[in-house]
PDB file of C-alpha atoms and ligand atoms in Angstrom:
ATOM      1  CA  UNK A 312      10.067 -21.973  57.728  1.00 82.00           C
ATOM      2  CA  UNK A 313       7.641 -24.144  55.801  1.00 88.00           C
ATOM      3  CA  UNK A 314       6.693 -27.448  57.392  1.00 94.00           C
ATOM      4  CA  UNK A 315       8.295 -30.425  55.637  1.00 96.00           C
ATOM      5  CA  UNK A 316       6.009 -33.353  54.819  1.00 98.00           C
ATOM      6  CA  UNK A 317       7.714 -36.601  53.842  1.00 98.00           C
ATOM      7  CA  UNK A 318       5.967 -39.217  51.767  1.00 98.00           C
ATOM      8  CA  UNK A 319       6.924 -42.310  49.784  1.00 98.00           C
ATOM      9  CA  UNK A 320       6.325 -46.030  49.870  1.00 98.00           C
ATOM     10  CA  UNK A 321       6.695 -48.227  52.956  1.00 98.00           C
ATOM     11  CA  UNK A 322      10.393 -48.771  53.601  1.00 97.00           C
ATOM     12  CA  UNK A 323      11.523 -45.681  51.656  1.00 97.00           C
ATOM     13  CA  UNK A 324      13.123 -44.245  54.826  1.00 97.00           C
ATOM     14  CA  UNK A 325      10.674 -41.469  55.743  1.00 98.00           C
ATOM     15  CA  UNK A 326      10.995 -41.812  59.517  1.00 97.00           C
ATOM     16  CA  UNK A 327      14.799 -41.958  59.452  1.00 97.00           C
ATOM     17  CA  UNK A 328      14.929 -38.879  57.243  1.00 98.00           C
ATOM     18  CA  UNK A 329      12.453 -37.003  59.471  1.00 98.00           C
ATOM     19  CA  UNK A 330      14.728 -37.724  62.415  1.00 97.00           C
ATOM     20  CA  UNK A 331      17.838 -36.564  60.500  1.00 98.00           C
ATOM     21  CA  UNK A 332      16.058 -33.359  59.441  1.00 96.00           C
ATOM     22  CA  UNK A 333      15.021 -32.772  63.040  1.00 95.00           C
ATOM     23  CA  UNK A 334      18.644 -33.023  64.168  1.00 96.00           C
ATOM     24  CA  UNK A 335      19.981 -30.929  61.275  1.00 94.00           C
ATOM     25  CA  UNK A 336      17.385 -28.178  61.646  1.00 93.00           C
ATOM     26  CA  UNK A 337      17.148 -28.386  65.431  1.00 93.00           C
ATOM     27  CA  UNK A 338      13.392 -28.830  65.312  1.00 93.00           C
ATOM     28  CA  UNK A 339      10.688 -31.262  66.373  1.00 93.00           C
ATOM     29  CA  UNK A 340       9.534 -34.004  64.057  1.00 95.00           C
ATOM     30  CA  UNK A 341       6.608 -36.392  64.076  1.00 94.00           C
ATOM     31  CA  UNK A 342       5.979 -39.777  62.566  1.00 96.00           C
ATOM     32  CA  UNK A 343       2.265 -39.716  61.789  1.00 97.00           C
ATOM     33  CA  UNK A 344       1.902 -43.427  62.659  1.00 97.00           C
ATOM     34  CA  UNK A 345       3.267 -42.681  66.156  1.00 96.00           C
ATOM     35  CA  UNK A 346       0.768 -39.878  66.532  1.00 95.00           C
ATOM     36  CA  UNK A 347      -2.076 -42.192  65.503  1.00 97.00           C
ATOM     37  CA  UNK A 348      -0.821 -44.849  67.938  1.00 97.00           C
ATOM     38  CA  UNK A 349      -0.750 -42.327  70.754  1.00 94.00           C
ATOM     39  CA  UNK A 350      -4.283 -41.125  70.033  1.00 92.00           C
ATOM     40  CA  UNK A 351      -5.804 -44.554  69.366  1.00 94.00           C
ATOM     41  CA  UNK A 352      -4.068 -46.334  72.227  1.00 96.00           C
ATOM     42  CA  UNK A 353      -3.039 -49.186  69.947  1.00 96.00           C
ATOM     43  CA  UNK A 354      -0.471 -49.717  67.236  1.00 96.00           C
ATOM     44  CA  UNK A 355      -1.183 -48.970  63.577  1.00 97.00           C
ATOM     45  CA  UNK A 356      -0.950 -52.669  62.569  1.00 96.00           C
ATOM     46  CA  UNK A 357      -3.440 -53.523  65.348  1.00 96.00           C
ATOM     47  CA  UNK A 358      -5.733 -50.683  64.288  1.00 97.00           C
ATOM     48  CA  UNK A 359      -5.754 -51.874  60.666  1.00 96.00           C
ATOM     49  CA  UNK A 360      -6.292 -55.523  61.622  1.00 95.00           C
ATOM     50  CA  UNK A 361      -8.958 -54.891  64.260  1.00 96.00           C
ATOM     51  CA  UNK A 362     -10.829 -51.838  62.972  1.00 97.00           C
ATOM     52  CA  UNK A 363     -10.090 -52.039  59.237  1.00 97.00           C
ATOM     53  CA  UNK A 364      -8.243 -49.850  56.773  1.00 97.00           C
ATOM     54  CA  UNK A 365     -11.083 -47.316  56.323  1.00 98.00           C
ATOM     55  CA  UNK A 366     -11.166 -46.620  60.061  1.00 97.00           C
ATOM     56  CA  UNK A 367      -7.379 -46.300  60.095  1.00 98.00           C
ATOM     57  CA  UNK A 368      -7.460 -43.853  57.154  1.00 98.00           C
ATOM     58  CA  UNK A 369      -9.914 -41.651  59.050  1.00 98.00           C
ATOM     59  CA  UNK A 370      -7.673 -41.654  62.127  1.00 97.00           C
ATOM     60  CA  UNK A 371      -4.757 -40.842  59.835  1.00 98.00           C
ATOM     61  CA  UNK A 372      -6.483 -37.757  58.392  1.00 98.00           C
ATOM     62  CA  UNK A 373      -7.431 -36.531  61.883  1.00 96.00           C
ATOM     63  CA  UNK A 374      -3.815 -36.994  63.025  1.00 95.00           C
ATOM     64  CA  UNK A 375      -2.506 -35.166  59.959  1.00 96.00           C
ATOM     65  CA  UNK A 376      -4.872 -32.300  60.601  1.00 95.00           C
ATOM     66  CA  UNK A 377      -3.706 -31.956  64.192  1.00 93.00           C
ATOM     67  CA  UNK A 378      -0.043 -32.145  63.175  1.00 93.00           C
ATOM     68  CA  UNK A 379      -0.600 -29.402  60.604  1.00 93.00           C
ATOM     69  CA  UNK A 380      -2.481 -27.156  62.996  1.00 91.00           C
ATOM     70  CA  UNK A 381       0.017 -27.665  65.818  1.00 80.00           C
ATOM     71  CA  UNK A 382      -2.542 -29.503  67.921  1.00 73.00           C
ATOM     72  CA  UNK A 383      -0.386 -32.619  68.062  1.00 69.00           C
ATOM     73  CA  UNK A 384       1.193 -33.065  71.518  1.00 71.00           C
ATOM     74  CA  UNK A 385       3.722 -30.483  70.406  1.00 73.00           C
ATOM     75  CA  UNK A 386       4.232 -28.572  67.177  1.00 78.00           C
ATOM     76  CA  UNK A 387       6.555 -30.278  64.705  1.00 82.00           C
ATOM     77  CA  UNK A 388       8.353 -28.811  61.726  1.00 91.00           C
ATOM     78  CA  UNK A 389       8.866 -32.145  59.996  1.00 96.00           C
ATOM     79  CA  UNK A 390       6.180 -34.803  59.571  1.00 97.00           C
ATOM     80  CA  UNK A 391       6.764 -38.279  58.129  1.00 98.00           C
ATOM     81  CA  UNK A 392       3.520 -39.644  56.687  1.00 98.00           C
ATOM     82  CA  UNK A 393       2.607 -43.323  56.469  1.00 98.00           C
ATOM     83  CA  UNK A 394       2.984 -44.627  52.909  1.00 98.00           C
ATOM     84  CA  UNK A 395      -0.718 -44.492  52.043  1.00 98.00           C
ATOM     85  CA  UNK A 396      -1.567 -41.083  53.480  1.00 98.00           C
ATOM     86  CA  UNK A 397      -0.534 -38.986  50.472  1.00 98.00           C
ATOM     87  CA  UNK A 398      -2.583 -41.149  48.073  1.00 98.00           C
ATOM     88  CA  UNK A 399      -5.804 -39.635  49.426  1.00 98.00           C
ATOM     89  CA  UNK A 400      -6.809 -36.323  47.908  1.00 98.00           C
ATOM     90  CA  UNK A 401      -8.171 -34.962  51.185  1.00 98.00           C
ATOM     91  CA  UNK A 402      -4.739 -35.381  52.783  1.00 98.00           C
ATOM     92  CA  UNK A 403      -2.915 -33.762  49.855  1.00 98.00           C
ATOM     93  CA  UNK A 404      -5.303 -30.818  50.076  1.00 98.00           C
ATOM     94  CA  UNK A 405      -4.649 -30.452  53.804  1.00 97.00           C
ATOM     95  CA  UNK A 406      -0.902 -30.282  53.209  1.00 97.00           C
ATOM     96  CA  UNK A 407      -1.432 -27.754  50.420  1.00 97.00           C
ATOM     97  CA  UNK A 408      -3.760 -25.604  52.543  1.00 96.00           C
ATOM     98  CA  UNK A 409      -1.090 -25.424  55.253  1.00 94.00           C
ATOM     99  CA  UNK A 410       1.635 -24.568  52.753  1.00 93.00           C
ATOM    100  CA  UNK A 411       3.596 -27.737  53.582  1.00 95.00           C
ATOM    101  CA  UNK A 412       6.616 -28.632  51.477  1.00 96.00           C
ATOM    102  CA  UNK A 413       5.803 -32.135  50.235  1.00 98.00           C
ATOM    103  CA  UNK A 414       8.780 -34.393  49.567  1.00 98.00           C
ATOM    104  CA  UNK A 415       8.695 -37.790  47.850  1.00 98.00           C
ATOM    105  CA  UNK A 416      11.362 -40.250  48.910  1.00 98.00           C
ATOM    106  CA  UNK A 417      11.542 -42.223  45.717  1.00 98.00           C
ATOM    107  CA  UNK A 418      13.265 -45.499  46.593  1.00 98.00           C
ATOM    108  CA  UNK A 419      13.271 -48.538  44.321  1.00 98.00           C
ATOM    109  CA  UNK A 420      10.814 -51.316  45.053  1.00 98.00           C
ATOM    110  CA  UNK A 421      13.736 -53.680  45.670  1.00 97.00           C
ATOM    111  CA  UNK A 422      15.049 -51.417  48.443  1.00 96.00           C
ATOM    112  CA  UNK A 423      11.604 -50.922  49.997  1.00 97.00           C
ATOM    113  CA  UNK A 424      10.855 -54.649  49.907  1.00 97.00           C
ATOM    114  CA  UNK A 425      14.213 -55.465  51.498  1.00 96.00           C
ATOM    115  CA  UNK A 426      13.391 -53.149  54.407  1.00 95.00           C
ATOM    116  CA  UNK A 427       9.772 -54.309  54.648  1.00 96.00           C
ATOM    117  CA  UNK A 428      10.846 -57.945  54.980  1.00 96.00           C
ATOM    118  CA  UNK A 429      13.627 -57.027  57.432  1.00 95.00           C
ATOM    119  CA  UNK A 430      11.061 -55.285  59.682  1.00 92.00           C
ATOM    120  CA  UNK A 431       8.827 -58.373  59.651  1.00 90.00           C
ATOM    121  CA  UNK A 432       5.369 -59.035  58.218  1.00 84.00           C
ATOM    122  CA  UNK A 433       3.572 -58.111  61.445  1.00 89.00           C
ATOM    123  CA  UNK A 434       4.563 -54.468  61.262  1.00 93.00           C
ATOM    124  CA  UNK A 435       2.922 -53.755  57.891  1.00 94.00           C
ATOM    125  CA  UNK A 436      -0.444 -55.459  57.339  1.00 94.00           C
ATOM    126  CA  UNK A 437      -0.777 -53.851  53.901  1.00 95.00           C
ATOM    127  CA  UNK A 438       2.474 -55.346  52.598  1.00 95.00           C
ATOM    128  CA  UNK A 439       2.011 -59.058  53.035  1.00 92.00           C
ATOM    129  CA  UNK A 440       3.042 -60.591  49.741  1.00 94.00           C
ATOM    130  CA  UNK A 441       5.579 -59.581  47.134  1.00 96.00           C
ATOM    131  CA  UNK A 442       3.347 -59.369  44.036  1.00 97.00           C
ATOM    132  CA  UNK A 443       0.487 -57.429  45.692  1.00 97.00           C
ATOM    133  CA  UNK A 444       2.913 -55.035  47.381  1.00 97.00           C
ATOM    134  CA  UNK A 445       4.766 -54.404  44.121  1.00 98.00           C
ATOM    135  CA  UNK A 446       1.449 -53.635  42.425  1.00 98.00           C
ATOM    136  CA  UNK A 447       0.569 -51.184  45.216  1.00 98.00           C
ATOM    137  CA  UNK A 448       3.992 -49.557  44.775  1.00 98.00           C
ATOM    138  CA  UNK A 449       3.339 -49.060  41.039  1.00 98.00           C
ATOM    139  CA  UNK A 450      -0.209 -47.768  41.596  1.00 98.00           C
ATOM    140  CA  UNK A 451       0.907 -45.178  44.112  1.00 98.00           C
ATOM    141  CA  UNK A 452       3.673 -43.593  42.066  1.00 98.00           C
ATOM    142  CA  UNK A 453       1.290 -41.261  40.230  1.00 98.00           C
ATOM    143  CA  UNK A 454       0.216 -39.812  43.590  1.00 98.00           C
ATOM    144  CA  UNK A 455       3.725 -39.497  44.978  1.00 98.00           C
ATOM    145  CA  UNK A 456       4.636 -37.690  41.750  1.00 98.00           C
ATOM    146  CA  UNK A 457       2.272 -34.900  42.833  1.00 98.00           C
ATOM    147  CA  UNK A 458       4.722 -33.738  45.512  1.00 98.00           C
ATOM    148  CA  UNK A 459       6.720 -30.540  45.242  1.00 97.00           C
ATOM    149  CA  UNK A 460      10.106 -32.188  45.629  1.00 97.00           C
ATOM    150  CA  UNK A 461      11.220 -35.620  44.456  1.00 97.00           C
ATOM    151  CA  UNK A 462      14.233 -37.217  46.065  1.00 97.00           C
ATOM    152  CA  UNK A 463      15.644 -40.264  44.341  1.00 96.00           C
ATOM    153  CA  UNK A 464      17.048 -42.497  47.065  1.00 96.00           C
ATOM    154  CA  UNK A 465      20.181 -44.526  46.379  1.00 93.00           C
ATOM    155  CA  UNK A 466      20.656 -47.554  48.674  1.00 87.00           C
ATOM    156  CA  UNK A 467      23.984 -46.290  50.034  1.00 92.00           C
ATOM    157  CA  UNK A 468      22.789 -42.750  50.717  1.00 94.00           C
ATOM    158  CA  UNK A 469      22.618 -41.785  54.386  1.00 96.00           C
ATOM    159  CA  UNK A 470      19.675 -39.967  55.949  1.00 97.00           C
ATOM    160  CA  UNK A 471      22.045 -37.076  56.727  1.00 97.00           C
ATOM    161  CA  UNK A 472      22.969 -36.752  53.050  1.00 97.00           C
ATOM    162  CA  UNK A 473      19.306 -36.844  52.072  1.00 97.00           C
ATOM    163  CA  UNK A 474      18.500 -34.207  54.697  1.00 96.00           C
ATOM    164  CA  UNK A 475      21.067 -31.855  53.124  1.00 96.00           C
ATOM    165  CA  UNK A 476      19.453 -32.330  49.713  1.00 95.00           C
ATOM    166  CA  UNK A 477      15.987 -31.553  51.096  1.00 95.00           C
ATOM    167  CA  UNK A 478      17.312 -28.417  52.777  1.00 94.00           C
ATOM    168  CA  UNK A 479      19.099 -27.121  49.685  1.00 93.00           C
ATOM    169  CA  UNK A 480      16.456 -28.083  47.098  1.00 93.00           C
ATOM    170  CA  UNK A 481      13.633 -26.910  49.317  1.00 89.00           C
ATOM    171  CA  UNK A 482      15.438 -23.601  49.914  1.00 86.00           C
ATOM    172  CA  UNK A 483      15.221 -24.195  53.636  1.00 80.00           C
ATOM    173  CA  UNK A 484      18.719 -23.100  54.570  1.00 65.00           C
ATOM    174  CA  UNK A 485      18.542 -20.984  57.657  1.00 56.00           C
TER     175      UNK A 485
HETATM  176  C1  LIG B1326       0.881 -47.868  55.179  1.00 59.83           C
HETATM  177  C2  LIG B1326       2.147 -47.535  55.582  1.00 59.83           C
HETATM  178  C3  LIG B1326       2.571 -47.611  56.983  1.00 59.83           C
HETATM  179  C4  LIG B1326       1.383 -47.442  57.909  1.00 59.83           C
HETATM  180  C5  LIG B1326       0.297 -48.415  57.566  1.00 59.83           C
HETATM  181  C6  LIG B1326      -0.191 -48.265  56.131  1.00 59.83           C
HETATM  182  C7  LIG B1326       0.561 -47.804  53.733  1.00 59.83           C
HETATM  183  O1  LIG B1326       3.545 -46.609  57.264  1.00 59.83           O
HETATM  184  O2  LIG B1326       0.889 -46.135  57.850  1.00 59.83           O
HETATM  185  O3  LIG B1326       0.771 -49.721  57.786  1.00 59.83           O
HETATM  186  O4  LIG B1326      -0.624 -47.861  53.361  1.00 59.83           O
HETATM  187  O5  LIG B1326       1.513 -47.671  52.936  1.00 59.83           O
HETATM  188  P1  LIG B1326       5.063 -46.661  56.666  1.00 59.83           P
HETATM  189  O6  LIG B1326       5.024 -46.099  55.287  1.00 59.83           O
HETATM  190  O7  LIG B1326       5.819 -45.782  57.613  1.00 59.83           O
HETATM  191  O8  LIG B1326       5.502 -48.067  56.703  1.00 59.83           O
END
């Protein structure tokens, strides 16, 4: 089965969907931010604040590479990327080279912002104020649109329902 790579803006629900896909498909899943945290020995927000975004992006690419080549602590069939990962060409190429099925969780900005604020400002250093975050959301859409599968997320939709859509539209039924 092809590895499923989930992308989309902060708060789109990538981690929750990765977990639901893991349960549904009976496979391992990784959240790339968790992998980075494990390797760096500090949280992603701390890494961005203390070492800077460029350093974090390099760690992110290294983590993606190890997830795609099964060098992560264990192989995982589903990988949830951080919201900025897919915007870099080198990361998109890596996913393509490994024949990953890229999926865009396209949630409205209102829904993402609601979740971002509910999680608290400390957890996402790159989403600190409404206007700048909305601009980032708009700027990134052209990159997210380069995925193989686009999943429009309705606020009431459960992760389990979304997982079924990914499985049927991605022809992943076992
Ligand atoms: C980021 C998204 C975060 C995390 C980091 C940067 C981004 O992940 O990787 O704070 O640039 O969009 P989530 O999308 O899981 O919040």
